[in-house]
Short mmCIF file of C-alpha atoms in Angstrom, two decimals:
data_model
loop_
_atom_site.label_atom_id
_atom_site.label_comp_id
_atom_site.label_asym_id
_atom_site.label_seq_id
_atom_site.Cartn_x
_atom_site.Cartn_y
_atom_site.Cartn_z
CA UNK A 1 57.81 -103.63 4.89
CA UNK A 2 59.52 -101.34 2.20
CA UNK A 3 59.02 -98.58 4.92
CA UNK A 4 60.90 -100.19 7.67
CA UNK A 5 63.68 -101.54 5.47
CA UNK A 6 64.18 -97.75 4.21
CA UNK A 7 64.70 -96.36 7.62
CA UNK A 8 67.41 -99.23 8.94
CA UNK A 9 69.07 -99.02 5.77
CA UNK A 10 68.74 -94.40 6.40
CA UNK A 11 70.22 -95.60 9.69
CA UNK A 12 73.04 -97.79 8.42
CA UNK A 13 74.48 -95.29 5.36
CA UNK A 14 74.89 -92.51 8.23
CA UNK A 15 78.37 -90.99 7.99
CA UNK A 16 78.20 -90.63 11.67
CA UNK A 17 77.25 -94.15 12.31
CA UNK A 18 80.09 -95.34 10.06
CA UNK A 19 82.82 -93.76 12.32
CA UNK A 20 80.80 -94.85 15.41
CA UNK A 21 81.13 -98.18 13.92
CA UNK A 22 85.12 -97.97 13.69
CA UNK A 23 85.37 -96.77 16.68
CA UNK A 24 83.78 -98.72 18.50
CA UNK A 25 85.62 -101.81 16.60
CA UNK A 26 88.53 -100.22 16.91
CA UNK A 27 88.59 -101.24 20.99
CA UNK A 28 87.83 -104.85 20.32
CA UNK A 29 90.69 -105.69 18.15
CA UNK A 30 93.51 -107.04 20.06
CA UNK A 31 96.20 -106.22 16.99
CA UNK A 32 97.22 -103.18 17.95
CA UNK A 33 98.14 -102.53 14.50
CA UNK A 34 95.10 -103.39 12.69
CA UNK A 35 93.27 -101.14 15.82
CA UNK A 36 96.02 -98.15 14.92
CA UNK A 37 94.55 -98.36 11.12
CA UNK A 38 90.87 -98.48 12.15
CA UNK A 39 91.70 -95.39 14.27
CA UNK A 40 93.25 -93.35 11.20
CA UNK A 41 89.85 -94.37 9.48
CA UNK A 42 87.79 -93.04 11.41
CA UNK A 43 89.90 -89.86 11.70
CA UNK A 44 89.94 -89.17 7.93
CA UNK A 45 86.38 -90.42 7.65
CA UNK A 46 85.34 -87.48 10.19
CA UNK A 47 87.62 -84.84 8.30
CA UNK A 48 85.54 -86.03 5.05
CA UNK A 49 82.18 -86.22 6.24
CA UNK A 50 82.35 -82.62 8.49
CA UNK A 51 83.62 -80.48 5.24
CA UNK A 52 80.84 -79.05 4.05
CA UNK A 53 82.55 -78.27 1.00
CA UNK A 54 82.87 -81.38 -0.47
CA UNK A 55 78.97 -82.43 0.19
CA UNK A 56 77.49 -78.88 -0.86
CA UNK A 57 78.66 -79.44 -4.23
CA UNK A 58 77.64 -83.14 -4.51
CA UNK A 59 74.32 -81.51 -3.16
CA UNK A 60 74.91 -78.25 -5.89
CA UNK A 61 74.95 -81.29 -8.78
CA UNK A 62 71.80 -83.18 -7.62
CA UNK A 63 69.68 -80.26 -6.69
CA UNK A 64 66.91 -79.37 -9.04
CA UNK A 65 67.59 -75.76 -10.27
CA UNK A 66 64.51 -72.93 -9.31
CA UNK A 67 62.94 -71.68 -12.55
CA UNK A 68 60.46 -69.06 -13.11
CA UNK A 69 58.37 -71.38 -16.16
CA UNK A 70 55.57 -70.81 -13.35
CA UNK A 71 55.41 -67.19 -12.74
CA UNK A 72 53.39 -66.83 -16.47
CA UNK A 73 50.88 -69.50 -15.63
CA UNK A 74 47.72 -70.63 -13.77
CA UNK A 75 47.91 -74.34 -12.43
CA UNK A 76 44.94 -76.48 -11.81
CA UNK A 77 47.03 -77.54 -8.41
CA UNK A 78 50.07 -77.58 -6.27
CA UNK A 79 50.74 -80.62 -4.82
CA UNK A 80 52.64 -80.37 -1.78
CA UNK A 81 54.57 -83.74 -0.70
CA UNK A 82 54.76 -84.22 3.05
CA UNK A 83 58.17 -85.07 5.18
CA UNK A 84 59.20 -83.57 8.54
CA UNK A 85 57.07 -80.47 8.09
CA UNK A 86 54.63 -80.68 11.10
CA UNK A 87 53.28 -82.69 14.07
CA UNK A 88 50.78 -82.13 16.58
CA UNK A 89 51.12 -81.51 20.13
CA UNK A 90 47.98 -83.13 21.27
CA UNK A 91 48.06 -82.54 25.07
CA UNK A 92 47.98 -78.57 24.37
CA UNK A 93 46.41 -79.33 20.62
CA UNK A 94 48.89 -77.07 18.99
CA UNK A 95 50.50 -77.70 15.52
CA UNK A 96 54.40 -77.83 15.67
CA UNK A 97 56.18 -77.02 12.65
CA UNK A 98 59.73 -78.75 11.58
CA UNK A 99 62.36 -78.38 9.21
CA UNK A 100 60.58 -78.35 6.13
CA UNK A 101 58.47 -76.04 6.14
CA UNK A 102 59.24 -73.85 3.45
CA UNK A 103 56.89 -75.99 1.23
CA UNK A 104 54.35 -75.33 3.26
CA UNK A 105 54.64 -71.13 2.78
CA UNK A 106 55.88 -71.15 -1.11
CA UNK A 107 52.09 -73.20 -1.64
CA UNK A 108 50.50 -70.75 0.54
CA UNK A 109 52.15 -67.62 -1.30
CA UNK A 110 51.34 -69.83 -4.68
CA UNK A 111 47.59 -69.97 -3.93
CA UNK A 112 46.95 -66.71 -2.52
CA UNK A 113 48.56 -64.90 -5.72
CA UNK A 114 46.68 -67.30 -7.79
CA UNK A 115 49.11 -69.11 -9.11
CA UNK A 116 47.21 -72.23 -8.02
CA UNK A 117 43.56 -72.99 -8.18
CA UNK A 118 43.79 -75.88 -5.34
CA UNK A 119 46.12 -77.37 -3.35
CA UNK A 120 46.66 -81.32 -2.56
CA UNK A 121 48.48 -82.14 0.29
CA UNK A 122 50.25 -85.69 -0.10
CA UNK A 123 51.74 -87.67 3.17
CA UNK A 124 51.02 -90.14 6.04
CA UNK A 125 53.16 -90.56 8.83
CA UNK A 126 56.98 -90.79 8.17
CA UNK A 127 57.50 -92.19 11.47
CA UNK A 128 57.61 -95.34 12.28
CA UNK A 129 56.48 -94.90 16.50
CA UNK A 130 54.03 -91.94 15.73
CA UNK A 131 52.11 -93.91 13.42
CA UNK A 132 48.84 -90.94 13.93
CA UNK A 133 51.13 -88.36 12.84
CA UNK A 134 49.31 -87.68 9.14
CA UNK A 135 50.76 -84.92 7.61
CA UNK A 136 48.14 -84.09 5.44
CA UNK A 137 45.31 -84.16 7.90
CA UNK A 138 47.52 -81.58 9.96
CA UNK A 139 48.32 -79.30 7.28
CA UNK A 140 44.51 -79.63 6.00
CA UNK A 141 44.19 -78.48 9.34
CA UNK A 142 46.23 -75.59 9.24
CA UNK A 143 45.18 -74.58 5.92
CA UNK A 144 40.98 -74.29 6.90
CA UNK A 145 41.90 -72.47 9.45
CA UNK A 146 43.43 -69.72 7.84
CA UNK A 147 40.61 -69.02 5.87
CA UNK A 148 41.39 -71.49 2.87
CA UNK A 149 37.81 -73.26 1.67
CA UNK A 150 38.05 -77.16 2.24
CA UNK A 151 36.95 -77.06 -1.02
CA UNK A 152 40.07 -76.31 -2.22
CA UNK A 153 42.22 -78.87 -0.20
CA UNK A 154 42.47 -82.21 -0.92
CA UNK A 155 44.90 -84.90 0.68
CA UNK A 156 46.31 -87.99 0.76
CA UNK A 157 47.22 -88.93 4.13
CA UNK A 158 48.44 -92.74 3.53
CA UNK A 159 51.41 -91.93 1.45
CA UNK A 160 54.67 -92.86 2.97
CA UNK A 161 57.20 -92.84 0.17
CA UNK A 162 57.29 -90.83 -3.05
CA UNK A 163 56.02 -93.72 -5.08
CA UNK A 164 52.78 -93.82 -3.36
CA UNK A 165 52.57 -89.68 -3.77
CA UNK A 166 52.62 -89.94 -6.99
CA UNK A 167 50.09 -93.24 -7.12
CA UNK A 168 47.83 -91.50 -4.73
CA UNK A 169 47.85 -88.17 -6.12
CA UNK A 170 47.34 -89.44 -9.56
CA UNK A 171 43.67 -90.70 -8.75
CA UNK A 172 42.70 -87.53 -6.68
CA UNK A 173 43.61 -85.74 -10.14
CA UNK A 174 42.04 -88.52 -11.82
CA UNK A 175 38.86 -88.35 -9.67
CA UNK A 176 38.73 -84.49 -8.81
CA UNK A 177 41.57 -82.73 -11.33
CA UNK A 178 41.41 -83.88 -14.48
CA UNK A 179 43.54 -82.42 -17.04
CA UNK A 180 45.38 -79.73 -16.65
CA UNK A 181 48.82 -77.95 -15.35
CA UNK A 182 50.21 -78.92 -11.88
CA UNK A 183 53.09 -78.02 -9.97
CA UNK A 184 55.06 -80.18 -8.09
CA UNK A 185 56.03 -78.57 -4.42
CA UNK A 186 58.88 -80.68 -2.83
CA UNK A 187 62.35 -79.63 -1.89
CA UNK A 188 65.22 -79.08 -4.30
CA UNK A 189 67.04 -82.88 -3.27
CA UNK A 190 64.13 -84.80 -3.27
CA UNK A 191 62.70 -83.31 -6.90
CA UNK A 192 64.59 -85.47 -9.18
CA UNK A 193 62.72 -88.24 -7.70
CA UNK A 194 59.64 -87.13 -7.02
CA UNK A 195 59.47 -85.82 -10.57
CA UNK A 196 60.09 -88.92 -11.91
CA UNK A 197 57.89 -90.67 -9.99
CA UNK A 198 54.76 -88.49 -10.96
CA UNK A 199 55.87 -88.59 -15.05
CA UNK A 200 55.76 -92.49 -14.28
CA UNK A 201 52.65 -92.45 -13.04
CA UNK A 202 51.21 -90.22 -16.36
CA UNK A 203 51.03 -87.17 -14.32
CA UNK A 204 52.46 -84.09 -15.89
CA UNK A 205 53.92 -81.19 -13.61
CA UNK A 206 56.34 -78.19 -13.35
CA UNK A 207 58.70 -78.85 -10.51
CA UNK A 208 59.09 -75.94 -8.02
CA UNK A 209 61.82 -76.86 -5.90
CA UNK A 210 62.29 -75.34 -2.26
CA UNK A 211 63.85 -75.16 0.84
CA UNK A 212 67.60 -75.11 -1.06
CA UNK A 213 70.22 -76.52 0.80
CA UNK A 214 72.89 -75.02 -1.24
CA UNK A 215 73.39 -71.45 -3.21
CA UNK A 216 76.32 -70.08 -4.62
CA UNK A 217 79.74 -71.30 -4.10
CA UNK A 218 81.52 -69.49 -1.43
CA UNK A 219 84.74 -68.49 -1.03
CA UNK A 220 85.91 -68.05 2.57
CA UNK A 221 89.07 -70.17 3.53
CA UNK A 222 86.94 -71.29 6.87
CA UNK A 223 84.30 -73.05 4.62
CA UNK A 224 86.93 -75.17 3.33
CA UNK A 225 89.12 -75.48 6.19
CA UNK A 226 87.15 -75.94 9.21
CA UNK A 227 85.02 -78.63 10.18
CA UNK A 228 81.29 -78.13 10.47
CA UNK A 229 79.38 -81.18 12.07
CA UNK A 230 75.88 -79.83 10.18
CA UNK A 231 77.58 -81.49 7.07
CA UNK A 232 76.96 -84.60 8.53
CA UNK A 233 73.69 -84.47 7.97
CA UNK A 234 73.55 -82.69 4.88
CA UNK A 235 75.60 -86.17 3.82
CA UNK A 236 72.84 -88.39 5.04
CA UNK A 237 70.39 -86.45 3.03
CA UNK A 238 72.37 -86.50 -0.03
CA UNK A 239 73.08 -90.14 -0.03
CA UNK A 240 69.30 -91.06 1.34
CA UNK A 241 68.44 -89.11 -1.79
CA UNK A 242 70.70 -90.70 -4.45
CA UNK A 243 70.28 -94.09 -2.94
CA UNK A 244 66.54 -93.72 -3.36
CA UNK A 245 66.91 -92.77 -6.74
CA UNK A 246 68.50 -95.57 -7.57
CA UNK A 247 66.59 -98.26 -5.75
CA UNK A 248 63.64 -96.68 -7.50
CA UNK A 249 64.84 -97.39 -10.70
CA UNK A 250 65.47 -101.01 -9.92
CA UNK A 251 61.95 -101.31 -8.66
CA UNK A 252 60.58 -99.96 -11.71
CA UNK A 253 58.43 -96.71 -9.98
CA UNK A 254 60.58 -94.47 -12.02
#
């Protein structure tokens, strides 16, 4: 039920949806005035949401910063949290790779250096049609078949939200791990929460954050100026993010 009620409310806090909204009530109301004002809202709304200015450096504040802590150390794991990084086509059988997949290659790159004895792979399906979709089966999949022992995979594949990462990964690491050094392999938004949902659950790792959405500031005039419609959904990202945070505190998992 939490999983259903987190995707209408991802739907509802859309920018986009929010001047779809106004517009769309902006035709019904017979006071032309009121209509004229709902109008202006929606205009300043899509000046606001499409400057990616303004969200890069709400993004540049909640981002967890890369550090090199790792690069002197040998970790027992890497735990690599699932979310939009690959689905299968099953009528040609071919893996299809999404957005996210720089997780995927910064825990390859991490194990074949040695920087990580094993890797666990921690999602279900994020969907809530393509129920089959388990991450972690697919990338389990992916990883054998490179070469990588399935001795040195393990997965959850029923996770899907951070809190049950962290519960699920904490007994494999209870059950295969044991003590020992682990990194933490999610992107850069989502660490701050992920992190704290693994320290909650008595499980002690070095974040390595990845696929940035945000570097240094920059300083052409057109980055400020001109609207960019691809800050739309860096907004629903960042508040999906800071919501979750949030709710997560009030529900105790962090």
């Amino acid at each position: 039920m939490f999983f259903i009620i987190s995707k209408l409310i991802d739907f509802l806090l859309s920018p986009l949806m929010w001047i779809i909204i106004l517009l769309i009530s902006g035709l019904f109301l017979k006071n032309i005035k009121k209509a004229k004002k709902v109008y202006i809202t929606a205009f300043i709304f899509s000046i606001f949401f499409t400057n990616s200015a303004i969200v890069d450096e709400l993004i540049r504040l909640w981002e967890v910063p890369v550090i090199t802590e790792y690069n002197n150390n040998v970790y027992q794991a890497g735990i690599v949290l699932g979310g939009g990084m690959v689905t299968l086509d099953k009528e040609n059988d071919r893996l299809i790779f999404r957005e996210n997949t720089d997780r995927i290659l910064q825990a390859l790159e991490l194990y074949q250096t040695g920087k990580i004895k094993k890797i666990i792979f921690s999602g279900g399906s994020g969907s809530l049609v393509f129920k089959d979709m388990l991450e972690a089966v697919l990338l389990k999949r992916y990883f054998t078949g490179i070469g990588i022992p399935d001795s040195n995979i393990m997965m959850d594949s029923t996770s899907n939200n951070t809190y049950y990462n962290a519960v699920n990964c904490a007994k494999i690491i209870k059950m295969h791990c044991g003590k020992g050094k682990y990194l933490l392999i999610t992107s850069a938004l989502h660490m701050k929460r992920a992190e704290a949902c693994f320290e909650n659950q008595g499980v002690c790792v070095t974040a390595y954050p990845t696929n940035k959405m945000v570097n240094k500031r920059r300083t052409d005039i057109g980055y400020y100026l001109i609207p960019d419609t691809a800050a739309i959904i860096r907004w629903e990202k960042f508040i999906h993010e800071v919501l979750g945070y949030f709710i997560y505190t009030l529900m105790g998992y962090i």
